[in-house]
Amino acid sequence: MSNFNLDQTLVLLYFLATLGFGFYKSSDKGINNFLFAGRKLTIPALVATLVSTWYGGILEVGRFTYENGIVTWIIFGLFYYIAALLFVKYIAPKIIESSIPTIPELFLKSFGKIPALIAIVCVILLTTPAPYLKILATLFDFVWGIPIFWALVLGASLSLVYAVTGGFSAVVRTDKLQFFLMFTGFAILLSSAYFEYGGISFLTANTPEFAFSIPGNFSWTFIFVWGFIALITFIDPGFYQRSFAGQSLKTVQRGILISVGFWVIFDCMTVLSGLYALAVLPVVETSPYLDLAALLLPPFAKGMFLVSLFAIVMSTVDSFTFISAYTMGRDLPIVLGLKLTEEKMIQLTRVGLGVTALFSIWLALYFEYAVDIWYLVGSFVVPALLIPLIAGLYKTQINKPIIQLLIPPALAICWYIHGKSNLTSDGYPGYIWG
């Protein structure tokens, strides 16, 4: 690969900068500081961490756009904007009002021990960084040619090392850097494509018919399944954590609303970049974004774009790993009724970082594409947690909560098996209603 050393140098400088931000300050004493930054997140910090952690699956967005066109914006954009706006109105106020810091603890206080244990399993599955480690491994392979297993190990290690000492505050500090880098990289790629090839008229003239059609390659049923999966925002432990960690309800609501604006901008940048790749790349060897950057960008600009991709993915890996870890280190002992000191819970959370990394590496090796993990986990976890979570926040009694938690995912599993057993000619799940 040409200018390989320059790419490596810029990425290494990014790693050093990230570690510097992460290790800049150790977490203040106390579990509230370690897990929730003392509940002092300001609007800029909240926006930076919400936006940067939202896009860990960036290479999958590029692949999806290349294969399916503008419908990607509906599946991975529009549905989530709507869900986030509903979260601002109906969920965030109840999180602040309840003063319950995590989803499993909410389930424990609302429904009892067994539902809380089920919630713990769901949260761990929901926050596994496996899909994002898989994408990170692709980037390591592109820049250094590292085999996937060692790339997964390296990605997991780099993304969690500063969280061991700095906690959530360290994660937020690195997110501020990564927020800046993610927009910089795609601004470079998109502007270069525009000046080289032209605008929308070029894209419509040089892409297949499906690129600008809706529903494109999919049935409406498949698209609406993704719309339902977008409700994962309501039960997203990252959203829950950041809402709880905000300075006030007004801070949280304004932060999320501003974040939605940045999501719209960034989604337009990523989908348009994917469409440029579709227009000019007859075959994709690695990833539409990576191949487009290699074709179009001069050496330094290409290196900066690679840095932006690493920043996008690592911001999600460290966030999800941290949430999964404290679900094991804090929530599990509380649900089991163990009387542990705050220091012991912090120690167990640090152990949980390693356990999460190992589990996620195994999961990433098992699945071929990151989007497969999203679809599978989202299809099962959303129906299990969604209604009980809303009921818990609104203090609504549920009869037989264990059954309520188990039946929806059981039906989702049956639906999933039916779809996978009746694939369409394009290889997508086929459902009863199209």
Short mmCIF file of C-alpha atoms in Angstrom, two decimals:
data_model
loop_
_atom_site.label_atom_id
_atom_site.label_comp_id
_atom_site.label_asym_id
_atom_site.label_seq_id
_atom_site.Cartn_x
_atom_site.Cartn_y
_atom_site.Cartn_z
CA MET A 1 0.00 0.00 0.00
CA SER A 2 1.49 3.38 -0.97
CA ASN A 3 2.57 5.83 1.77
CA PHE A 4 2.04 3.05 4.25
CA ASN A 5 4.46 4.53 6.79
CA LEU A 6 2.67 7.88 6.84
CA ASP A 7 -0.66 6.17 7.52
CA GLN A 8 0.93 4.22 10.35
CA THR A 9 2.55 7.31 11.83
CA LEU A 10 -0.66 9.32 11.92
CA VAL A 11 -2.61 6.44 13.46
CA LEU A 12 0.10 5.90 16.09
CA LEU A 13 0.01 9.61 16.94
CA TYR A 14 -3.75 9.28 17.36
CA PHE A 15 -3.28 6.34 19.74
CA LEU A 16 -0.79 8.34 21.81
CA ALA A 17 -3.13 11.35 21.92
CA THR A 18 -6.05 9.14 22.98
CA LEU A 19 -4.01 7.52 25.75
CA GLY A 20 -2.86 10.97 26.84
CA PHE A 21 -6.45 12.21 27.11
CA GLY A 22 -7.48 9.01 28.86
CA PHE A 23 -4.68 8.94 31.43
CA TYR A 24 -4.67 12.72 31.98
CA LYS A 25 -6.46 12.33 35.30
CA SER A 26 -7.46 9.41 37.48
CA SER A 27 -11.06 9.13 38.57
CA ASP A 28 -12.02 10.79 41.85
CA LYS A 29 -12.75 8.38 44.67
CA GLY A 30 -16.19 6.83 44.95
CA ILE A 31 -18.26 4.69 42.64
CA ASN A 32 -20.46 7.62 41.59
CA ASN A 33 -17.37 9.38 40.22
CA PHE A 34 -15.88 6.26 38.65
CA LEU A 35 -19.07 5.12 36.88
CA PHE A 36 -20.97 8.38 36.28
CA ALA A 37 -18.35 11.18 36.34
CA GLY A 38 -19.92 12.49 39.54
CA ARG A 39 -23.14 13.27 37.61
CA LYS A 40 -21.53 16.49 36.37
CA LEU A 41 -21.62 16.12 32.57
CA THR A 42 -22.12 19.48 30.84
CA ILE A 43 -23.87 19.96 27.48
CA PRO A 44 -20.60 20.00 25.43
CA ALA A 45 -19.35 16.85 27.15
CA LEU A 46 -22.72 15.15 26.76
CA VAL A 47 -22.92 16.00 23.06
CA ALA A 48 -19.37 14.84 22.39
CA THR A 49 -19.85 11.49 24.10
CA LEU A 50 -23.33 10.82 22.67
CA VAL A 51 -22.37 11.66 19.09
CA SER A 52 -18.98 9.94 19.01
CA THR A 53 -20.23 6.68 20.55
CA TRP A 54 -23.19 6.47 18.16
CA TYR A 55 -21.18 5.46 15.08
CA GLY A 56 -19.01 2.51 16.06
CA GLY A 57 -20.37 0.53 13.13
CA ILE A 58 -19.10 3.02 10.58
CA LEU A 59 -17.64 0.53 8.08
CA GLU A 60 -20.92 -1.40 8.09
CA VAL A 61 -22.74 1.83 7.22
CA GLY A 62 -20.42 2.21 4.24
CA ARG A 63 -20.96 -1.39 3.13
CA PHE A 64 -24.72 -1.12 3.62
CA THR A 65 -24.90 2.10 1.59
CA TYR A 66 -22.78 0.63 -1.19
CA GLU A 67 -25.05 -2.41 -1.42
CA ASN A 68 -28.44 -0.77 -0.77
CA GLY A 69 -28.25 2.96 -1.43
CA ILE A 70 -30.04 5.83 0.24
CA VAL A 71 -32.44 3.58 2.17
CA THR A 72 -29.52 3.27 4.59
CA TRP A 73 -30.38 6.75 5.87
CA ILE A 74 -33.87 5.57 6.84
CA ILE A 75 -32.72 2.34 8.48
CA PHE A 76 -29.72 3.74 10.38
CA GLY A 77 -30.75 7.39 10.59
CA LEU A 78 -34.38 8.50 10.49
CA PHE A 79 -35.75 5.81 12.78
CA TYR A 80 -33.11 6.63 15.39
CA TYR A 81 -33.75 10.39 15.27
CA ILE A 82 -37.41 9.72 16.04
CA ALA A 83 -36.49 7.35 18.85
CA ALA A 84 -34.05 9.86 20.35
CA LEU A 85 -36.64 12.65 20.28
CA LEU A 86 -39.15 10.38 22.03
CA PHE A 87 -36.44 9.53 24.57
CA VAL A 88 -35.94 13.23 25.32
CA LYS A 89 -39.66 13.73 25.92
CA TYR A 90 -40.68 10.57 27.75
CA ILE A 91 -37.67 8.61 29.06
CA ALA A 92 -34.96 11.08 30.14
CA PRO A 93 -37.19 12.92 32.66
CA LYS A 94 -38.09 9.63 34.35
CA ILE A 95 -34.43 8.55 34.58
CA ILE A 96 -33.53 11.80 36.34
CA GLU A 97 -36.62 11.64 38.54
CA SER A 98 -36.03 8.02 39.60
CA SER A 99 -32.38 8.55 40.65
CA ILE A 100 -31.81 4.88 39.78
CA PRO A 101 -28.45 4.70 37.96
CA THR A 102 -28.79 1.51 35.89
CA ILE A 103 -31.38 -0.59 34.08
CA PRO A 104 -30.82 -3.78 36.15
CA GLU A 105 -31.25 -1.84 39.40
CA LEU A 106 -34.47 -0.33 38.04
CA PHE A 107 -35.73 -3.83 37.28
CA LEU A 108 -34.69 -5.04 40.74
CA LYS A 109 -36.64 -2.30 42.51
CA SER A 110 -39.63 -2.54 40.16
CA PHE A 111 -40.01 -6.28 39.51
CA GLY A 112 -37.66 -8.27 41.72
CA LYS A 113 -34.51 -10.37 41.56
CA ILE A 114 -35.17 -12.75 38.64
CA PRO A 115 -36.29 -9.99 36.21
CA ALA A 116 -33.21 -8.00 37.25
CA LEU A 117 -30.95 -10.97 36.43
CA ILE A 118 -32.63 -11.29 33.03
CA ALA A 119 -32.03 -7.56 32.53
CA ILE A 120 -28.34 -8.04 33.35
CA VAL A 121 -28.00 -10.72 30.66
CA CYS A 122 -29.79 -8.45 28.17
CA VAL A 123 -27.62 -5.45 29.00
CA ILE A 124 -24.41 -7.47 28.64
CA LEU A 125 -25.55 -8.72 25.23
CA LEU A 126 -26.69 -5.25 24.24
CA THR A 127 -23.41 -3.59 25.20
CA THR A 128 -21.00 -6.16 23.87
CA PRO A 129 -18.45 -4.26 21.77
CA ALA A 130 -18.06 -7.32 19.52
CA PRO A 131 -19.47 -5.67 16.35
CA TYR A 132 -17.20 -2.68 16.81
CA LEU A 133 -14.14 -4.77 17.62
CA LYS A 134 -14.78 -6.59 14.35
CA ILE A 135 -14.74 -3.28 12.50
CA LEU A 136 -11.65 -2.16 14.42
CA ALA A 137 -9.90 -5.38 13.38
CA THR A 138 -10.64 -4.54 9.73
CA LEU A 139 -8.92 -1.19 10.20
CA PHE A 140 -5.88 -2.77 11.85
CA ASP A 141 -5.65 -5.24 8.99
CA PHE A 142 -5.87 -2.41 6.44
CA VAL A 143 -3.10 -0.35 8.05
CA TRP A 144 -0.80 -3.05 9.46
CA GLY A 145 -1.96 -6.35 7.95
CA ILE A 146 -2.55 -7.82 11.42
CA PRO A 147 -4.43 -11.18 11.55
CA ILE A 148 -7.99 -10.81 12.83
CA PHE A 149 -7.50 -12.51 16.21
CA TRP A 150 -4.55 -10.33 17.21
CA ALA A 151 -6.27 -7.28 15.75
CA LEU A 152 -9.27 -7.98 18.01
CA VAL A 153 -7.00 -8.39 21.04
CA LEU A 154 -5.12 -5.18 20.25
CA GLY A 155 -8.32 -3.22 19.63
CA ALA A 156 -9.86 -4.39 22.90
CA SER A 157 -6.71 -3.59 24.86
CA LEU A 158 -6.25 -0.08 23.47
CA SER A 159 -9.89 0.80 24.02
CA LEU A 160 -10.14 -0.20 27.67
CA VAL A 161 -6.73 0.45 29.20
CA TYR A 162 -7.43 4.04 30.29
CA ALA A 163 -10.89 3.16 31.62
CA VAL A 164 -9.23 0.96 34.26
CA THR A 165 -7.91 3.99 36.14
CA GLY A 166 -9.94 6.91 34.79
CA GLY A 167 -13.41 5.39 34.69
CA PHE A 168 -16.23 7.12 32.84
CA SER A 169 -14.52 10.51 33.01
CA ALA A 170 -11.63 9.10 30.96
CA VAL A 171 -14.08 7.74 28.38
CA VAL A 172 -15.73 11.16 28.06
CA ARG A 173 -12.37 12.96 27.73
CA THR A 174 -11.34 10.74 24.83
CA ASP A 175 -14.78 11.17 23.25
CA LYS A 176 -14.18 14.92 22.96
CA LEU A 177 -11.09 14.27 20.82
CA GLN A 178 -12.86 11.61 18.80
CA PHE A 179 -15.86 13.86 18.14
CA PHE A 180 -13.59 16.39 16.45
CA LEU A 181 -11.70 13.75 14.45
CA MET A 182 -14.80 11.95 13.12
CA PHE A 183 -16.21 15.06 11.45
CA THR A 184 -12.78 16.13 10.19
CA GLY A 185 -12.14 12.83 8.43
CA PHE A 186 -15.46 12.62 6.60
CA ALA A 187 -15.34 16.31 5.69
CA ILE A 188 -12.02 15.57 3.97
CA LEU A 189 -13.38 12.53 2.09
CA LEU A 190 -16.71 14.04 1.05
CA SER A 191 -15.32 17.39 -0.06
CA SER A 192 -12.60 15.65 -2.08
CA ALA A 193 -15.21 13.46 -3.81
CA TYR A 194 -17.42 16.46 -4.56
CA PHE A 195 -14.63 18.53 -6.13
CA GLU A 196 -13.30 15.53 -8.07
CA TYR A 197 -16.55 14.15 -9.46
CA GLY A 198 -19.39 16.64 -8.90
CA GLY A 199 -22.59 16.60 -6.87
CA ILE A 200 -25.95 14.82 -6.85
CA SER A 201 -26.28 14.82 -10.65
CA PHE A 202 -23.06 12.78 -10.88
CA LEU A 203 -24.30 10.32 -8.26
CA THR A 204 -27.71 9.77 -9.86
CA ALA A 205 -26.12 9.28 -13.28
CA ASN A 206 -23.47 6.81 -12.13
CA THR A 207 -25.23 4.59 -9.60
CA PRO A 208 -27.68 1.70 -10.07
CA GLU A 209 -31.42 2.34 -9.91
CA PHE A 210 -31.73 1.02 -6.35
CA ALA A 211 -29.31 3.64 -5.02
CA PHE A 212 -31.93 6.41 -4.87
CA SER A 213 -35.08 4.31 -4.52
CA ILE A 214 -37.07 3.46 -1.40
CA PRO A 215 -37.49 0.74 -0.16
CA GLY A 216 -34.70 -0.19 -2.58
CA ASN A 217 -33.56 -3.80 -2.27
CA PHE A 218 -35.76 -4.49 0.77
CA SER A 219 -39.35 -5.24 1.62
CA TRP A 220 -41.19 -2.76 3.81
CA THR A 221 -41.46 -5.48 6.46
CA PHE A 222 -37.68 -5.73 6.67
CA ILE A 223 -37.37 -1.96 6.95
CA PHE A 224 -39.99 -1.74 9.69
CA VAL A 225 -38.18 -4.46 11.64
CA TRP A 226 -35.22 -2.08 11.67
CA GLY A 227 -37.58 0.69 12.73
CA PHE A 228 -38.56 -1.44 15.71
CA ILE A 229 -34.90 -2.14 16.45
CA ALA A 230 -34.36 1.65 16.60
CA LEU A 231 -36.41 1.57 19.80
CA ILE A 232 -33.22 0.12 21.24
CA THR A 233 -32.52 3.80 21.97
CA PHE A 234 -35.08 3.62 24.80
CA ILE A 235 -33.22 0.75 26.45
CA ASP A 236 -29.70 1.76 25.40
CA PRO A 237 -27.58 1.53 28.58
CA GLY A 238 -25.29 4.20 27.13
CA PHE A 239 -28.17 6.64 26.80
CA TYR A 240 -29.34 5.67 30.28
CA GLN A 241 -25.87 6.17 31.78
CA ARG A 242 -25.32 9.53 30.12
CA SER A 243 -28.78 10.77 31.07
CA PHE A 244 -28.13 9.82 34.68
CA ALA A 245 -24.67 11.44 34.54
CA GLY A 246 -25.91 14.81 33.24
CA GLN A 247 -25.88 17.88 35.47
CA SER A 248 -29.64 18.31 35.20
CA LEU A 249 -32.67 17.30 33.16
CA LYS A 250 -32.37 20.47 31.08
CA THR A 251 -28.72 19.65 30.35
CA VAL A 252 -29.62 16.13 29.25
CA GLN A 253 -32.54 17.19 27.05
CA ARG A 254 -30.61 19.97 25.34
CA GLY A 255 -27.60 17.70 24.92
CA ILE A 256 -29.63 15.00 23.18
CA LEU A 257 -31.44 17.49 20.93
CA ILE A 258 -28.13 19.01 19.83
CA SER A 259 -26.75 15.51 19.31
CA VAL A 260 -29.61 14.64 16.96
CA GLY A 261 -28.64 17.65 14.84
CA PHE A 262 -25.06 16.42 14.63
CA TRP A 263 -26.30 12.90 13.79
CA VAL A 264 -28.28 14.26 10.85
CA ILE A 265 -25.21 16.07 9.53
CA PHE A 266 -22.89 13.12 10.00
CA ASP A 267 -25.34 10.60 8.53
CA CYS A 268 -25.64 12.72 5.40
CA MET A 269 -21.85 12.78 5.15
CA THR A 270 -21.49 9.01 5.56
CA VAL A 271 -24.33 8.02 3.22
CA LEU A 272 -23.16 10.42 0.50
CA SER A 273 -19.62 9.07 0.86
CA GLY A 274 -20.98 5.55 0.43
CA LEU A 275 -22.86 6.63 -2.69
CA TYR A 276 -19.68 8.13 -4.15
CA ALA A 277 -17.99 4.77 -3.53
CA LEU A 278 -20.87 3.04 -5.33
CA ALA A 279 -20.52 5.44 -8.26
CA VAL A 280 -16.76 5.11 -8.79
CA LEU A 281 -15.76 1.69 -7.42
CA PRO A 282 -16.81 -1.25 -9.60
CA VAL A 283 -15.53 -3.69 -6.96
CA VAL A 284 -14.84 -3.25 -3.24
CA GLU A 285 -11.74 -5.01 -1.97
CA THR A 286 -11.77 -3.98 1.69
CA SER A 287 -14.49 -1.43 2.53
CA PRO A 288 -16.21 1.22 0.39
CA TYR A 289 -14.84 4.03 2.57
CA LEU A 290 -11.31 2.62 2.73
CA ASP A 291 -11.17 1.88 -0.99
CA LEU A 292 -12.59 5.30 -1.88
CA ALA A 293 -10.04 7.01 0.36
CA ALA A 294 -7.20 4.99 -1.21
CA LEU A 295 -8.39 5.98 -4.69
CA LEU A 296 -9.14 9.63 -4.04
CA LEU A 297 -7.13 11.13 -1.19
CA PRO A 298 -3.50 12.30 -1.18
CA PRO A 299 -1.21 10.74 1.45
CA PHE A 300 -1.74 13.03 4.46
CA ALA A 301 -5.48 13.38 3.87
CA LYS A 302 -5.84 9.59 3.61
CA GLY A 303 -3.97 9.16 6.87
CA MET A 304 -6.26 11.65 8.59
CA PHE A 305 -9.31 9.83 7.26
CA LEU A 306 -7.97 6.56 8.67
CA VAL A 307 -7.48 8.30 12.02
CA SER A 308 -11.11 9.44 11.95
CA LEU A 309 -12.30 5.87 11.37
CA PHE A 310 -10.23 4.57 14.29
CA ALA A 311 -11.60 7.39 16.46
CA ILE A 312 -15.21 6.61 15.56
CA VAL A 313 -14.89 2.91 16.34
CA MET A 314 -12.75 3.18 19.47
CA SER A 315 -15.12 5.70 21.05
CA THR A 316 -17.87 3.07 20.91
CA VAL A 317 -15.69 0.14 21.98
CA ASP A 318 -14.51 1.84 25.17
CA SER A 319 -18.00 3.07 26.06
CA PHE A 320 -19.74 -0.27 25.56
CA THR A 321 -16.95 -2.22 27.26
CA PHE A 322 -17.18 0.05 30.29
CA ILE A 323 -20.96 -0.31 30.60
CA SER A 324 -20.81 -4.09 30.26
CA ALA A 325 -18.04 -4.17 32.87
CA TYR A 326 -19.91 -2.22 35.53
CA THR A 327 -23.02 -4.29 34.85
CA MET A 328 -20.91 -7.23 36.04
CA GLY A 329 -18.99 -5.38 38.73
CA ARG A 330 -21.74 -3.25 40.27
CA ASP A 331 -25.19 -4.42 39.18
CA LEU A 332 -24.70 -8.17 39.53
CA PRO A 333 -23.56 -8.02 43.19
CA ILE A 334 -26.42 -5.65 44.05
CA VAL A 335 -29.01 -7.90 42.40
CA LEU A 336 -27.56 -10.97 44.15
CA GLY A 337 -27.81 -9.15 47.48
CA LEU A 338 -24.06 -9.08 48.16
CA LYS A 339 -22.92 -6.38 50.56
CA LEU A 340 -19.79 -5.00 48.95
CA THR A 341 -17.89 -1.78 49.51
CA GLU A 342 -17.70 0.79 46.74
CA GLU A 343 -13.99 0.05 46.35
CA LYS A 344 -14.72 -3.65 45.88
CA MET A 345 -17.33 -2.85 43.21
CA ILE A 346 -14.80 -0.70 41.38
CA GLN A 347 -12.31 -3.58 41.52
CA LEU A 348 -14.92 -5.98 40.13
CA THR A 349 -15.74 -3.48 37.38
CA ARG A 350 -12.09 -3.51 36.37
CA VAL A 351 -12.21 -7.31 36.25
CA GLY A 352 -15.39 -6.97 34.19
CA LEU A 353 -13.46 -4.97 31.60
CA GLY A 354 -11.29 -8.01 30.92
CA VAL A 355 -14.21 -10.45 30.95
CA THR A 356 -16.14 -8.25 28.51
CA ALA A 357 -13.15 -8.05 26.20
CA LEU A 358 -12.71 -11.85 26.11
CA PHE A 359 -16.42 -12.51 25.51
CA SER A 360 -16.57 -9.88 22.77
CA ILE A 361 -13.51 -11.25 20.98
CA TRP A 362 -15.15 -14.69 20.88
CA LEU A 363 -18.41 -13.22 19.58
CA ALA A 364 -16.60 -11.18 16.93
CA LEU A 365 -14.86 -14.31 15.66
CA TYR A 366 -18.17 -16.17 15.42
CA PHE A 367 -20.09 -13.70 13.20
CA GLU A 368 -19.08 -12.70 9.68
CA TYR A 369 -20.53 -9.18 9.71
CA ALA A 370 -21.06 -6.67 12.50
CA VAL A 371 -24.57 -5.90 11.22
CA ASP A 372 -25.53 -9.54 11.87
CA ILE A 373 -24.78 -9.06 15.58
CA TRP A 374 -26.84 -5.85 15.71
CA TYR A 375 -29.80 -7.46 14.00
CA LEU A 376 -29.69 -10.60 16.15
CA VAL A 377 -29.18 -8.91 19.52
CA GLY A 378 -31.56 -6.05 18.75
CA SER A 379 -34.33 -8.41 17.65
CA PHE A 380 -34.18 -10.32 20.94
CA VAL A 381 -33.28 -7.70 23.53
CA VAL A 382 -35.60 -4.87 22.48
CA PRO A 383 -38.83 -6.87 22.97
CA ALA A 384 -37.55 -8.23 26.29
CA LEU A 385 -36.64 -4.91 27.91
CA LEU A 386 -38.70 -2.22 26.20
CA ILE A 387 -42.12 -2.52 27.88
CA PRO A 388 -40.79 -3.47 31.36
CA LEU A 389 -38.34 -0.55 31.26
CA ILE A 390 -41.08 1.95 30.44
CA ALA A 391 -43.33 0.37 33.07
CA GLY A 392 -40.57 0.59 35.67
CA LEU A 393 -39.81 4.23 34.94
CA TYR A 394 -43.51 5.12 35.04
CA LYS A 395 -44.07 2.96 38.16
CA THR A 396 -46.67 0.82 36.43
CA GLN A 397 -47.28 -2.61 37.90
CA ILE A 398 -46.74 -5.63 35.62
CA ASN A 399 -48.37 -8.95 36.41
CA LYS A 400 -45.98 -11.90 36.14
CA PRO A 401 -42.99 -9.82 35.00
CA ILE A 402 -40.82 -12.89 34.36
CA ILE A 403 -43.27 -14.14 31.73
CA GLN A 404 -43.52 -10.62 30.29
CA LEU A 405 -39.73 -10.57 29.96
CA LEU A 406 -39.41 -14.01 28.36
CA ILE A 407 -42.35 -14.28 25.94
CA PRO A 408 -41.46 -11.34 23.60
CA PRO A 409 -37.87 -12.51 22.94
CA ALA A 410 -39.13 -16.09 22.53
CA LEU A 411 -41.51 -14.90 19.81
CA ALA A 412 -38.70 -12.83 18.29
CA ILE A 413 -36.48 -15.92 18.18
CA CYS A 414 -39.19 -17.86 16.34
CA TRP A 415 -39.64 -14.94 13.92
CA TYR A 416 -35.87 -14.75 13.40
CA ILE A 417 -35.56 -18.50 12.74
CA HIS A 418 -38.43 -18.32 10.24
CA GLY A 419 -36.76 -15.43 8.41
CA LYS A 420 -33.34 -17.11 8.31
CA SER A 421 -34.92 -20.36 7.11
CA ASN A 422 -36.69 -18.60 4.23
CA LEU A 423 -34.07 -16.32 2.73
CA THR A 424 -34.95 -14.15 -0.24
CA SER A 425 -33.06 -14.41 -3.52
CA ASP A 426 -30.82 -11.58 -2.28
CA GLY A 427 -29.91 -13.49 0.85
CA TYR A 428 -31.99 -11.42 3.27
CA PRO A 429 -34.45 -12.90 5.79
CA GLY A 430 -37.87 -13.62 4.29
CA TYR A 431 -40.91 -12.90 6.46
CA ILE A 432 -44.55 -13.89 6.26
CA TRP A 433 -45.72 -10.42 5.23
CA GLY A 434 -42.90 -9.70 2.80
#
